[in-house]
Short mmCIF file of C-alpha atoms in Angstrom, two decimals:
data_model
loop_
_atom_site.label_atom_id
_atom_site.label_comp_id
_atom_site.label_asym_id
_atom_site.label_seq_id
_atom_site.Cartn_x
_atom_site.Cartn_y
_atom_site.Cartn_z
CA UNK A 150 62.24 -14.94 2.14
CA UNK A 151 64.98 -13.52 0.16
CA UNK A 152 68.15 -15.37 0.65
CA UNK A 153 71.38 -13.06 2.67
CA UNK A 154 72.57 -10.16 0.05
CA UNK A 155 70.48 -11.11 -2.47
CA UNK A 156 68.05 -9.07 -4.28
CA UNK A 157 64.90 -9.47 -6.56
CA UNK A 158 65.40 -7.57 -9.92
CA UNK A 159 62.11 -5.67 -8.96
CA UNK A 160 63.43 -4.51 -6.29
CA UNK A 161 65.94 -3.08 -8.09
CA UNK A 162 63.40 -1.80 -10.87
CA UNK A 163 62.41 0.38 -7.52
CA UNK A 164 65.43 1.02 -6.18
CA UNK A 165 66.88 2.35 -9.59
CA UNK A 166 64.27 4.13 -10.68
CA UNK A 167 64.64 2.21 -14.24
CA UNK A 168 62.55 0.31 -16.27
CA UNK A 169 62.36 -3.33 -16.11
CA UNK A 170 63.43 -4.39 -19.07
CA UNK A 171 66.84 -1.75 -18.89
CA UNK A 172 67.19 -3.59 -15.39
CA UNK A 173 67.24 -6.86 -17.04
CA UNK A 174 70.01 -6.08 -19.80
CA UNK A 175 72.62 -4.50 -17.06
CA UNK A 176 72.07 -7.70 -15.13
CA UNK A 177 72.17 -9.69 -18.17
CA UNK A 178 75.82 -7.53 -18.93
CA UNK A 179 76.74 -7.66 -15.04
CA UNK A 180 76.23 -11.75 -15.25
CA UNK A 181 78.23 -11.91 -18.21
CA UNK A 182 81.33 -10.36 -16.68
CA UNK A 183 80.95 -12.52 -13.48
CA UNK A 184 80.08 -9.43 -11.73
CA UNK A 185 76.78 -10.49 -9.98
CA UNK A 186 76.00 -14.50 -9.28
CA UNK A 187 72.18 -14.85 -9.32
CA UNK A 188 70.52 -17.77 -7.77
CA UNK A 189 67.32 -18.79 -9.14
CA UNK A 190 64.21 -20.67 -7.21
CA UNK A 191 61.53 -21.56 -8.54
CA UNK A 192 60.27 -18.69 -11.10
CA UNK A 193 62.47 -16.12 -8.95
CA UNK A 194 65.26 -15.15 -9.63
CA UNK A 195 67.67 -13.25 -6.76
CA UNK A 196 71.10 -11.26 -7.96
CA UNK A 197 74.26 -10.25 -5.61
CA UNK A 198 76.39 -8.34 -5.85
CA UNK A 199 79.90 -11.00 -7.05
CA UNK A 200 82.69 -8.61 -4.12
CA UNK A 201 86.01 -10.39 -5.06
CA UNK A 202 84.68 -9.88 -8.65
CA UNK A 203 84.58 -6.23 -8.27
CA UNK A 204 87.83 -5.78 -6.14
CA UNK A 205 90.15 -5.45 -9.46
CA UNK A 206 87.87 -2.30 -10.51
CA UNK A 207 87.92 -1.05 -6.75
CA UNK A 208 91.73 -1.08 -6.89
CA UNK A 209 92.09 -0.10 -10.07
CA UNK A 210 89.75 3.40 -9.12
CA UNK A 211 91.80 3.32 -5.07
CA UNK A 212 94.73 4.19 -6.70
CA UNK A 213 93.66 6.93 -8.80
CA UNK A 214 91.88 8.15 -5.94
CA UNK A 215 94.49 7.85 -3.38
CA UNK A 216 96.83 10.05 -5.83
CA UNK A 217 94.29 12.69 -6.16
CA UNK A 218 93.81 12.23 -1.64
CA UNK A 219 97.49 13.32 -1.34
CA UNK A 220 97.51 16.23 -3.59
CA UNK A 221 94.10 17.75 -2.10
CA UNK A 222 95.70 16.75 1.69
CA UNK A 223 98.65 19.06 0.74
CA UNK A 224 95.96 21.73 -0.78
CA UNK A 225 94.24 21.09 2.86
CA UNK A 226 97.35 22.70 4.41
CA UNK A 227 97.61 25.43 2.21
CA UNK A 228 94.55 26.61 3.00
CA UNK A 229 94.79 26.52 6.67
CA UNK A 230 98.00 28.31 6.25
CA UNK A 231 96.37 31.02 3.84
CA UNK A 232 93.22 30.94 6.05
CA UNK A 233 94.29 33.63 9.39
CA UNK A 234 96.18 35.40 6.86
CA UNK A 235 92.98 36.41 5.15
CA UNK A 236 90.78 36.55 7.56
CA UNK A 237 92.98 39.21 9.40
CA UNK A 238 93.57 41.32 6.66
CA UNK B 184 101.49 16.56 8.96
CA UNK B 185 98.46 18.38 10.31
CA UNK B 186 95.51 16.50 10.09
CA UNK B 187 93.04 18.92 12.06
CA UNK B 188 89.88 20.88 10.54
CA UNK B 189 90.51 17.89 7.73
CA UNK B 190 86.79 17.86 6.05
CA UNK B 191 86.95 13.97 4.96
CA UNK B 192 88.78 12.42 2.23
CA UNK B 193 88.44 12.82 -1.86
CA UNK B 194 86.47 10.26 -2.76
CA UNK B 195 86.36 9.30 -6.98
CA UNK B 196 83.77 8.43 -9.03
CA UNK B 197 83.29 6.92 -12.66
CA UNK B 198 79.14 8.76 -13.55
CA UNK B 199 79.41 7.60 -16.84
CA UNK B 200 81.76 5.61 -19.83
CA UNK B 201 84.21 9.23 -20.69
CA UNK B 202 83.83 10.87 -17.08
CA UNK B 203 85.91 10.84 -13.92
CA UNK B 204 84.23 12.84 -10.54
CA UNK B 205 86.17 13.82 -8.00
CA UNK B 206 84.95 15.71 -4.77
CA UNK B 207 86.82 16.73 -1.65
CA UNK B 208 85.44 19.19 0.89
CA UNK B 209 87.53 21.91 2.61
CA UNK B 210 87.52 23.80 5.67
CA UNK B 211 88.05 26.89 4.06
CA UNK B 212 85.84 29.80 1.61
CA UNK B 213 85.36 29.12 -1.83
CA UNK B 214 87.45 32.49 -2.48
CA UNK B 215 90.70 31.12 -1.27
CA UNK B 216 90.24 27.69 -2.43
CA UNK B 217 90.11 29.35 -5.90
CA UNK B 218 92.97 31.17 -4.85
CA UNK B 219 95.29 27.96 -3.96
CA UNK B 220 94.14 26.31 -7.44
CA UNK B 221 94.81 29.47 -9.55
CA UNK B 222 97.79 31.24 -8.11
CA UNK B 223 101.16 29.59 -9.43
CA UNK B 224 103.35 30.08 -5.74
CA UNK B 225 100.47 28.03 -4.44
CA UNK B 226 100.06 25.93 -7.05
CA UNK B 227 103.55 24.63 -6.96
CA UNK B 228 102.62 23.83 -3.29
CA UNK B 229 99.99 21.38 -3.66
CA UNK B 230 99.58 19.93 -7.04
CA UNK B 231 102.84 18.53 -7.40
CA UNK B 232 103.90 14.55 -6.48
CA UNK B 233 106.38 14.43 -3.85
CA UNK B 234 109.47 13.87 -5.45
CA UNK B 235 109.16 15.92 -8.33
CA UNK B 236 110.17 19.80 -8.83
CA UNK B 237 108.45 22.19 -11.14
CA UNK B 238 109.40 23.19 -14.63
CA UNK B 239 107.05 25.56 -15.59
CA UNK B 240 103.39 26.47 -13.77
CA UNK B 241 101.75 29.29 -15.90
CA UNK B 242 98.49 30.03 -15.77
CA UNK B 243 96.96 32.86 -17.43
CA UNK B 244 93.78 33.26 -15.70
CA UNK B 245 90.97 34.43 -18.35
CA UNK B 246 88.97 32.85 -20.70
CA UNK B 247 90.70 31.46 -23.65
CA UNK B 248 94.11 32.26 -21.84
CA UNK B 249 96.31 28.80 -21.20
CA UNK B 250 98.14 27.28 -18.43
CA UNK B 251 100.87 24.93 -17.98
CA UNK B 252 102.29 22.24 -15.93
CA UNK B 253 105.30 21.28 -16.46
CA UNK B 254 107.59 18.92 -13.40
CA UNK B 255 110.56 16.93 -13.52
CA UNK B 256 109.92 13.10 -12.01
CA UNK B 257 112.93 11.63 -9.64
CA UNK B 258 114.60 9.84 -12.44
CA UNK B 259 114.47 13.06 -14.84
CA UNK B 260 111.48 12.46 -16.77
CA UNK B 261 109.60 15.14 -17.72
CA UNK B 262 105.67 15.58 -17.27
CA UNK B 263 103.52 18.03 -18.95
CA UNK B 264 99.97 19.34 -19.08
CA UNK B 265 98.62 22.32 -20.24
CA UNK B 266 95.11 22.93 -21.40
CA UNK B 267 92.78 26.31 -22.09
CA UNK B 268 90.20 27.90 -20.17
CA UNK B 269 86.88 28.23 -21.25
CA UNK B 270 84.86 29.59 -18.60
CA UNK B 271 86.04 31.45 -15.51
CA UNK B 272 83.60 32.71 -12.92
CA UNK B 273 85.70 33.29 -9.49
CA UNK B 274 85.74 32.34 -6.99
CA UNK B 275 82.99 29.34 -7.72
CA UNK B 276 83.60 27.62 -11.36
CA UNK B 277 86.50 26.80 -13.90
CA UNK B 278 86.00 24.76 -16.87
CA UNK B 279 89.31 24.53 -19.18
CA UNK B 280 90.72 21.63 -21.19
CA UNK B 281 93.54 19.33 -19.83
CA UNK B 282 95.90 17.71 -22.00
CA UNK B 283 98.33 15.21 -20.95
CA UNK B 284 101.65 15.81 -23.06
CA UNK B 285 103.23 12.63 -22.84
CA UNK B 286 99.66 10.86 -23.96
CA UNK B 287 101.25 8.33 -26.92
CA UNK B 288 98.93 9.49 -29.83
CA UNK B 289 99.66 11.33 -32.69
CA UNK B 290 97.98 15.10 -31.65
CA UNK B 291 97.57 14.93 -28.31
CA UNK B 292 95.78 17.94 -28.44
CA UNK B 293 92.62 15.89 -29.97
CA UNK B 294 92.68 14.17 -26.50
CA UNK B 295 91.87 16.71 -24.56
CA UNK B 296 89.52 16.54 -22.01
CA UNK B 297 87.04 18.56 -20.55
CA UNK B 298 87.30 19.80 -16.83
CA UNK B 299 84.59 21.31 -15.08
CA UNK B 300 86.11 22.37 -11.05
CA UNK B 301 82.62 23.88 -8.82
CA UNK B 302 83.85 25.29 -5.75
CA UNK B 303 80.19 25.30 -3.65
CA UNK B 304 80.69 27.28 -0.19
CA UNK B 305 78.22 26.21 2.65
CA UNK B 306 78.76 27.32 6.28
CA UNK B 307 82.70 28.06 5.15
CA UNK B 308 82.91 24.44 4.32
CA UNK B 309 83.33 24.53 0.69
CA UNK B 310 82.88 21.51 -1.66
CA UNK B 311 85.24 20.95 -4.46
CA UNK B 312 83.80 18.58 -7.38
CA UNK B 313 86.32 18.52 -10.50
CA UNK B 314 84.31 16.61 -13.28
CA UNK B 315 86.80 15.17 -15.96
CA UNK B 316 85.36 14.59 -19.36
CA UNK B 317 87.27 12.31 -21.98
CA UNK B 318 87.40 12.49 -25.68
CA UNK B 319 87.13 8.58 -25.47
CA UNK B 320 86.41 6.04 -23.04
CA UNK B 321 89.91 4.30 -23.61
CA UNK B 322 91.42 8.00 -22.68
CA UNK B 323 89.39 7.54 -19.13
CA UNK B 324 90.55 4.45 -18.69
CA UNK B 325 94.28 5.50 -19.35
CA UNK B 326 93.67 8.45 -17.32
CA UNK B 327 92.73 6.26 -13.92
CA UNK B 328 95.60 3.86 -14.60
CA UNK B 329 97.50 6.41 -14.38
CA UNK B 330 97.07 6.42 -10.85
CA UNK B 331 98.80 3.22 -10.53
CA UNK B 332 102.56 4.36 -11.08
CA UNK B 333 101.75 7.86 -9.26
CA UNK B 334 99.96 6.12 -6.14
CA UNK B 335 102.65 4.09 -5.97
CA UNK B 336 104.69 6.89 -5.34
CA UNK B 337 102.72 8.95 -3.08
CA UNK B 338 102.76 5.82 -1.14
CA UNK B 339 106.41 5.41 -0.93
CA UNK B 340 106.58 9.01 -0.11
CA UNK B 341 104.42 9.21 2.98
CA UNK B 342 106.47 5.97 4.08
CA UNK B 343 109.36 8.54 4.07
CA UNK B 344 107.13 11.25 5.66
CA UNK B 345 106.28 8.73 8.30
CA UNK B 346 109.83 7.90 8.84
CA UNK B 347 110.84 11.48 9.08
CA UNK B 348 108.35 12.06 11.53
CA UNK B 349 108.99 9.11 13.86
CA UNK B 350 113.04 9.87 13.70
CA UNK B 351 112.20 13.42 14.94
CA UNK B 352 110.21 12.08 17.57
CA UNK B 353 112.92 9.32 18.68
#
């Protein structure tokens, strides 16, 4: 059985739609950084995701994203202002 | 702040080492969403940060004319962008280069990058996807960091939004 949040890199051969051995070389990249822990067993290998790993580039992207959230919110209101202007016309 | 007919949040993506994707969806026709992005009054409406007051917003709407952003930050600093478009086909696609003036490099003008804005109406819901492309990955990067100081901001002003709001209500 595979272990909680863990993943065979076949399955993610399938789930990527990727070749095996371009699989192997981001995991092999992605171990590197400390950004997925693997846990081998026997000849198996299984590879999660590493989450308080990844939170720096989650922030890092929130922020940006949050900026970009408050300018479209305000475009959001400009449009429902413009909106029964236009559509009565 | 009205938060009704509000079709989700912008969400950001990175789809690859130069680019930047970012998609919102609006309750509204393609035609006026292309209105609000191209039309200076409205412009100056939306685009802007809270605190800061416009400069300059030109935009001469036709391929290979330029626009301009210019605004004025709380403690007097100035930002600027201005770029040129490319392609215009209203009301559904805009691709024109961005370049961020105050960019510390010698021609900032070699930094441009590459924006592609779709405006795809279904069912009068219409789905915005601006696709940033970078001269350089390190220019991407910079670009999203950017978002650090300026989120920072938006956040202190929707504190003060908030506050307005509840002393009205008190």
């Amino acid at each position: 059985m595979t272990p909680l949040g863990f993943e065979r890199s076949l399955a993610l051969v399938d789930r990527l739609g990727l070749s095996q051995p371009q699989v192997s070389k981001h995991l092999g990249v992605l171990r590197a950084v400390g950004l997925v822990l693997v846990r081998a067993d026997g000849r198996h290998r299984w590879y999660r995701v590493n989450g308080p790993a990844l939170k720096p580039i989650h922030d890092w992207v929130g922020s940006f994203e949050r900026t970009w959230n408050v300018r479209l919110d305000r475009l959001d209101d400009v449009l429902a202002e413009l909106k029964p202007k236009e559509e009565t016309s | 702040m009205n938060t009704t007919n509000r079709h989700g949040s912008a969400t950001v993506t990175l789809p690859a080492d130069r680019e930047i994707l970012i998609t919102r969806q609006f309750d509204a026709p393609a035609e006026l969403v292309f209105k609000a992005w191209t039309t200076p009054e409205l412009v100056k409406r939306w685009w802007v940060f809270g605190t800061s007051g416009w400069l300059v917003c030109d935009i001469d709407l036709r391929e290979g004319g330029s626009w301009r952003y210019v605004t004025r930050e709380e403690g007097g600093m100035e930002v600027g962008f201005h770029g040129e478009f490319r392609t215009i086909e209203a009301p559904h696609r805009i691709v024109s280069t961005e370049v961020f003036e105050g960019f510390p490099v010698e021609d900032p003008d070699a930094a441009a990058a590459l924006n592609t804005i779709v405006f795809e109406e279904r069912d009068g819901v219409t789905t915005m996807t601006n696709n940033v492309v970078h001269a350089l990955q390190e220019h991407r990067d910079a670009h999203i960091a950017s978002g650090m100081e300026s989120g920072m901001q938006v956040s202190m002003d929707r504190l003060e939004d908030l506050a307005v709001e509840l002393d009205r209500a008190a």
